[in-house]
Coordinates of C-alpha atoms in Angstrom, one line a residue:
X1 CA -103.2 227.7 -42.2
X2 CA -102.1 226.5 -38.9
X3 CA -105.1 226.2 -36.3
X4 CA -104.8 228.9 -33.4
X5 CA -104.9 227.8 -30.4
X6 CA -106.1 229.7 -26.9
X7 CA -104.3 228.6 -23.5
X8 CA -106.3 229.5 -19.9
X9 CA -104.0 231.4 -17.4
X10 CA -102.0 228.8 -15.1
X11 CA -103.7 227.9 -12.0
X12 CA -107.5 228.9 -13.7
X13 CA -110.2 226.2 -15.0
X14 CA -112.4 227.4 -18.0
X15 CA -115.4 228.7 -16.8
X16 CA -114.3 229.4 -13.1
X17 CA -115.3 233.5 -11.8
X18 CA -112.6 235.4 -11.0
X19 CA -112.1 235.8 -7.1
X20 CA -112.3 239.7 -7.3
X21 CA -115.6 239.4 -9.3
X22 CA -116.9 237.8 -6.8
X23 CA -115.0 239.9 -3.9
X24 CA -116.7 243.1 -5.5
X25 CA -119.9 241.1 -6.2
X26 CA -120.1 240.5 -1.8
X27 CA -119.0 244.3 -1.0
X28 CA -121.6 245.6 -3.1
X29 CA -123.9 243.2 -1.5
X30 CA -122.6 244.2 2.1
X31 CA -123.1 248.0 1.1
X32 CA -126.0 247.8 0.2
X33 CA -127.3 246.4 3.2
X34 CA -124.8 249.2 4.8
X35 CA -126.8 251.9 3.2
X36 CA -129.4 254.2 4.4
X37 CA -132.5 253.7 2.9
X38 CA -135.8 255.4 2.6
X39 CA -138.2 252.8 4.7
X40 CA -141.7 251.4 3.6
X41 CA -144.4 252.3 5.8
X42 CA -145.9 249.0 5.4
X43 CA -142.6 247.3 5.9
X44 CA -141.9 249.2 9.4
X45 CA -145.8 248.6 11.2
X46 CA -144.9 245.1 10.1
X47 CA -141.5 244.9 11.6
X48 CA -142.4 246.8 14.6
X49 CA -145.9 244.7 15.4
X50 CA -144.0 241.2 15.1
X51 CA -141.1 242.7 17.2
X52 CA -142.9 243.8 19.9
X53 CA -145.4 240.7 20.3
X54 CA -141.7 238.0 19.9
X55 CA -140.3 240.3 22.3
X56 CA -143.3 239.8 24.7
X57 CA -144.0 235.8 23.9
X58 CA -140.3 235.4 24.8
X59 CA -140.3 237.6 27.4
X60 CA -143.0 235.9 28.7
X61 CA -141.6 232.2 28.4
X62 CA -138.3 232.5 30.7
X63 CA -138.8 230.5 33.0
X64 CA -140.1 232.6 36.0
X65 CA -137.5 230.7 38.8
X66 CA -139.3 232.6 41.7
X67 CA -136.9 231.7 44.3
X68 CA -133.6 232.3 42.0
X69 CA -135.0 235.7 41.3
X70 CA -135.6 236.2 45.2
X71 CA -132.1 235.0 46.1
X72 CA -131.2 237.4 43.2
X73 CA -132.9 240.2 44.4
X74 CA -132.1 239.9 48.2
X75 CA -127.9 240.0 46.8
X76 CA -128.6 243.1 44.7
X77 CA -130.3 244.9 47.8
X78 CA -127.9 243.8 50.2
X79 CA -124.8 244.9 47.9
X80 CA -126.6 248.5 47.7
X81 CA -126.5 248.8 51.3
X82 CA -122.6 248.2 50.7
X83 CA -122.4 250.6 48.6
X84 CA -124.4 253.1 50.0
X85 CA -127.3 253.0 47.5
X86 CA -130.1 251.6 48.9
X87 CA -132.8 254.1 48.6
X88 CA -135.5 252.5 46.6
X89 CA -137.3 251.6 49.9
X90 CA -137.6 255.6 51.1
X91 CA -138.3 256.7 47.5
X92 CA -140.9 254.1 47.4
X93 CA -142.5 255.5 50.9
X94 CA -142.2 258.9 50.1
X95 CA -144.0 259.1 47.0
X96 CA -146.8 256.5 47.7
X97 CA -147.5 258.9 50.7
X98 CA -148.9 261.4 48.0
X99 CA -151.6 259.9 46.2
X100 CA -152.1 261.6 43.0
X101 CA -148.0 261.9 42.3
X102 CA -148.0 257.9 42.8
X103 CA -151.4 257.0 40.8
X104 CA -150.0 259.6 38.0
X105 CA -146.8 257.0 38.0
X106 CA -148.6 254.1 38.0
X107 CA -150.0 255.3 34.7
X108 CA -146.9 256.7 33.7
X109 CA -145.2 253.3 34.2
X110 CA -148.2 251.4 32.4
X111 CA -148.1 253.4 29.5
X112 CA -145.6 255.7 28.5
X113 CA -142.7 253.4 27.5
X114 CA -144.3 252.2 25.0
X115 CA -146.5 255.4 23.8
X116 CA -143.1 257.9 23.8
X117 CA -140.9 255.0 21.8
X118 CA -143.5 254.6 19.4
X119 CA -143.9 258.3 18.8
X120 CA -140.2 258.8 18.4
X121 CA -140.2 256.0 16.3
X122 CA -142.8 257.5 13.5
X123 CA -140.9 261.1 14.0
X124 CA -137.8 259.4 13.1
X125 CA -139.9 258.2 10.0
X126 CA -141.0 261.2 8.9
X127 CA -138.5 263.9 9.5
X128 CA -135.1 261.7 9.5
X129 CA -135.3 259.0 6.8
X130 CA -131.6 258.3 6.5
X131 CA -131.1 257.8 10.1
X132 CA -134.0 255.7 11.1
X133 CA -133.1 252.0 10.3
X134 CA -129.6 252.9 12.0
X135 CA -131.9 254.2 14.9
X136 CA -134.1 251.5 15.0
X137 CA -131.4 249.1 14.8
X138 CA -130.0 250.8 18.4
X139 CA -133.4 250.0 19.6
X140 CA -134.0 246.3 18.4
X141 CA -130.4 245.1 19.5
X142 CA -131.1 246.7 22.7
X143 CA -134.4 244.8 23.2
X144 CA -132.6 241.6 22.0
X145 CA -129.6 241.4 24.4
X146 CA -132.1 242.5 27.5
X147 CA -134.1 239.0 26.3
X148 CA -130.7 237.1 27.0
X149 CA -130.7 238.9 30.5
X150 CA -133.7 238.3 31.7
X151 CA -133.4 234.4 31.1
X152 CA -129.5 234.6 32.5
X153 CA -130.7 236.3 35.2
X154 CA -134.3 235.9 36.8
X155 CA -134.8 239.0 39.6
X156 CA -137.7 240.0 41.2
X157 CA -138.7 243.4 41.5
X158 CA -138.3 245.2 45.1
X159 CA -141.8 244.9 45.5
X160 CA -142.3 240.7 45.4
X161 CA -139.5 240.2 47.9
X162 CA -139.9 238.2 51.0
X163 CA -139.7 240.3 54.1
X164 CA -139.5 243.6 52.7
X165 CA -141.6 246.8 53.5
X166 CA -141.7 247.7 50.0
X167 CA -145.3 249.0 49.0
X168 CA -147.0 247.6 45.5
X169 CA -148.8 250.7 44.6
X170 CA -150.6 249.6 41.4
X171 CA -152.2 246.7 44.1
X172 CA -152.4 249.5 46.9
X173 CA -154.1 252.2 44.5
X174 CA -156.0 249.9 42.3
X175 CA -154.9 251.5 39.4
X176 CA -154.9 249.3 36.0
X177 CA -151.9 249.0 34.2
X178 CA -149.0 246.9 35.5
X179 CA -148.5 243.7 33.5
X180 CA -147.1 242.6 37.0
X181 CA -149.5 243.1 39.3
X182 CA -153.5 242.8 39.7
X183 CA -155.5 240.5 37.7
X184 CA -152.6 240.9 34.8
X185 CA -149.8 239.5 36.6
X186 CA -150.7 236.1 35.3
X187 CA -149.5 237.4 32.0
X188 CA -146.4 238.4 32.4
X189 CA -143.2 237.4 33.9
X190 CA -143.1 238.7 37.3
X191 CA -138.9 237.9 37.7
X192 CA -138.0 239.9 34.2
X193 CA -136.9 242.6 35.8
X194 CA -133.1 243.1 34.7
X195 CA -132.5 244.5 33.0
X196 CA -134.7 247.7 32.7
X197 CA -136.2 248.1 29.4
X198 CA -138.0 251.2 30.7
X199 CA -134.8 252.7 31.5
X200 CA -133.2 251.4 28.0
X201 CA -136.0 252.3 25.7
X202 CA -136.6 256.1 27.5
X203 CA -133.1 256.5 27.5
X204 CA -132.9 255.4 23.8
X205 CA -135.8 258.4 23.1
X206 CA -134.2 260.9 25.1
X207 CA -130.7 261.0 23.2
X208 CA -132.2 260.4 20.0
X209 CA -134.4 263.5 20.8
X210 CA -131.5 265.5 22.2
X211 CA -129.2 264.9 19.2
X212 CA -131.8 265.3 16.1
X213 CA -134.5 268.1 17.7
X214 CA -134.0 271.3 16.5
X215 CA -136.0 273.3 19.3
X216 CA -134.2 273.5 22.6
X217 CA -136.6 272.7 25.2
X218 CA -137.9 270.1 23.1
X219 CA -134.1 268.7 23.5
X220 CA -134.0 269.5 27.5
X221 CA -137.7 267.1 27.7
X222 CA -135.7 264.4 26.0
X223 CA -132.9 264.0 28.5
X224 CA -135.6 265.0 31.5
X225 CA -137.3 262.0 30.0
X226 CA -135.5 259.4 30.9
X227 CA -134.2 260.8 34.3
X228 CA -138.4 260.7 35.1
X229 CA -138.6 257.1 34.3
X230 CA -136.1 256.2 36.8
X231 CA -137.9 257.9 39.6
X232 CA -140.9 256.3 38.2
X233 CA -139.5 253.2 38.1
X234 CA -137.9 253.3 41.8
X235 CA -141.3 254.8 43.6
X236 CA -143.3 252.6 42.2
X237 CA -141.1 249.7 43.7
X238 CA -140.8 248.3 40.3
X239 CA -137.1 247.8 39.6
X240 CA -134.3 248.4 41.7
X241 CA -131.5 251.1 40.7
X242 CA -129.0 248.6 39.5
X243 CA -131.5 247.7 37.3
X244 CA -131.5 250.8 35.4
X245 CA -127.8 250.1 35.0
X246 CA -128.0 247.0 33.2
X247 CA -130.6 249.2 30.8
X248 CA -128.0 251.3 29.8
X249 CA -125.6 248.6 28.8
X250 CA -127.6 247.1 26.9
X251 CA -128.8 250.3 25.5
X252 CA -124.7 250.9 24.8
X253 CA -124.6 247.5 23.0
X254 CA -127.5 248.1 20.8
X255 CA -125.4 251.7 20.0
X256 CA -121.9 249.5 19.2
X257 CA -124.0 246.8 17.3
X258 CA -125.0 250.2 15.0
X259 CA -122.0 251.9 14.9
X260 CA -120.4 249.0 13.2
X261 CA -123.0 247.9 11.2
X262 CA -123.3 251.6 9.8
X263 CA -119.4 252.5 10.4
X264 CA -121.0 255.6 12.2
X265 CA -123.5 256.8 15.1
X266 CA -127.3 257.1 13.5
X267 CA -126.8 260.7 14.1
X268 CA -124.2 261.2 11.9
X269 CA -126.0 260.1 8.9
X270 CA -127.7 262.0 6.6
X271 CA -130.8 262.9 7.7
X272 CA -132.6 262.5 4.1
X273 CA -132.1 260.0 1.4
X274 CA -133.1 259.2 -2.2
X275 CA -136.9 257.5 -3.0
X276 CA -135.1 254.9 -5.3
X277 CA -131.5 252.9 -4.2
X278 CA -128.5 254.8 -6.0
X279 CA -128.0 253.0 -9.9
X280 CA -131.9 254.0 -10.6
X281 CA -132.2 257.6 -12.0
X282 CA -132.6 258.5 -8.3
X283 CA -131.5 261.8 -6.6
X284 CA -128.1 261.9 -4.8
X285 CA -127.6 262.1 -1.2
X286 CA -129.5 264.9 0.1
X287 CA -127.1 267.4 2.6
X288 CA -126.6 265.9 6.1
X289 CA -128.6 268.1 8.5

């Protein structure tokens, strides 16, 4: 008997992986990272804690460049006179003339960016599993790009400028609260002012309560929401309007950044998904809602 004899396919070494085993072997990969997923409690106070304190601590360590951010600021007010704009100033009068609207904004300002994303963020949690890591991600990448602003661009709010009438009504009313102004301003950056991340992150809770929420006036708060901050953010001489403009760019890059990532809006997704990842005796996809 003759000895057999096996030849390897031209062009092939013995041994090598076939390039659409490993092709498939990176799509599944990249799905899977793709995929909605039930989150981990644990997992998201983590994420969310370390998030917000880098976000702060860098924040924080921009250079503050106090009279770049003046020059900065004087060029933004004088180019919304030019366009007709320039209202913060009146806005700021008018409402500091009423003291318990303006203390109730100092508050507001102090607090409620940070209490409303939070609660929209655990909502998300519990009632829309399958779109909250797409949400979230809106949120992050929003956060992220307004870090590269503030250290591109160093502005002082309307209240720190040289020359101006603008009123500083935390200092006026003595009201605690501002990370800018009082005893606190020493810890925090005083020329991080675009873009507005109060304008970003309310805006990110009002559409995200406007698209899911079932109840209608529930949806109406969501979008009044975010039109309150900006008052807020105008009387209480904190930001000027073009800042609320950079918010919402980089609110609408955190939304592309998603979209691609997830090929579709976080509302679009299903709203529930399975305990276990798919392959694992778990449930199919619940019904998009």
């Amino acid at each position: 008997m003759s000895d057999s004899t096996v030849t390897q396919p031209e062009g092939r070494e013995e041994g090598a992986v076939p390039q659409t085993v490993t092709g498939e072997g990176e799509q599944r990969f990249l799905g899977r990272l793709r995929t909605p997923r039930r989150p981990r409690l644990w997992f998201e106070i983590l994420l969310i804690a370390v998030s917000y304190w880098t976000y702060s601590l860098i924040r924080n360590a921009v250079p503050e460049q106090r009279g770049k951010a003046l020059r900065n600021a004087d060029w933004i007010w004088q180019t919304e006179h030019r366009l007709g704009i320039a209202v913060e100033e009146s806005v700021n009068h008018a409402v500091n003339s009423v003291t318990w609207l303006i203390v109730g904004m100092n508050y507001y300002y102090a607090t409620l960016h940070f209490v409303v994303t939070l609660t929209v963020l655990v909502w998300l949690y519990r009632s829309h599993p399958g779109r909250y890591a797409a949400t979230r991600l809106v949120l992050f990448a929003t956060t992220g790009v307004a870090l590269v602003g503030y250290y591109l661009y160093p502005l002082a709010p309307p209240r720190l400028m040289d020359g101006s009438r603008f009123v500083d009504t935390v200092m006026v009313h003595q009201t605690w609260g501002s990370m800018a102004s009082g005893d606190l301003k020493h810890m925090s950056n005083q020329y991080a002012a675009m873009p507005s991340m109060h304008i970003g992150w309310s805006l990110w809770c009002g559409l995200t309560v406007f698209a899911l929420a079932k109840v209608p006036w529930v949806r109406v708060l969501g979008l009044l929401y975010p039109a309150a901050t900006l008052v807020v953010i105008v009387a209480t001489a904190n930001h000027f309007w073009l800042d609320a403009v950079g918010g919402v760019l980089c609110l609408s890059f955190g939304y592309t950044l998603a979209g691609l990532w997830y090929g579709s809006l976080p509302y679009a997704l299903p709203r529930l998904v399975p305990a276990q990842p798919p392959g694992r005796h778990s449930p199919s996809w619940a019904q998009a809602s």
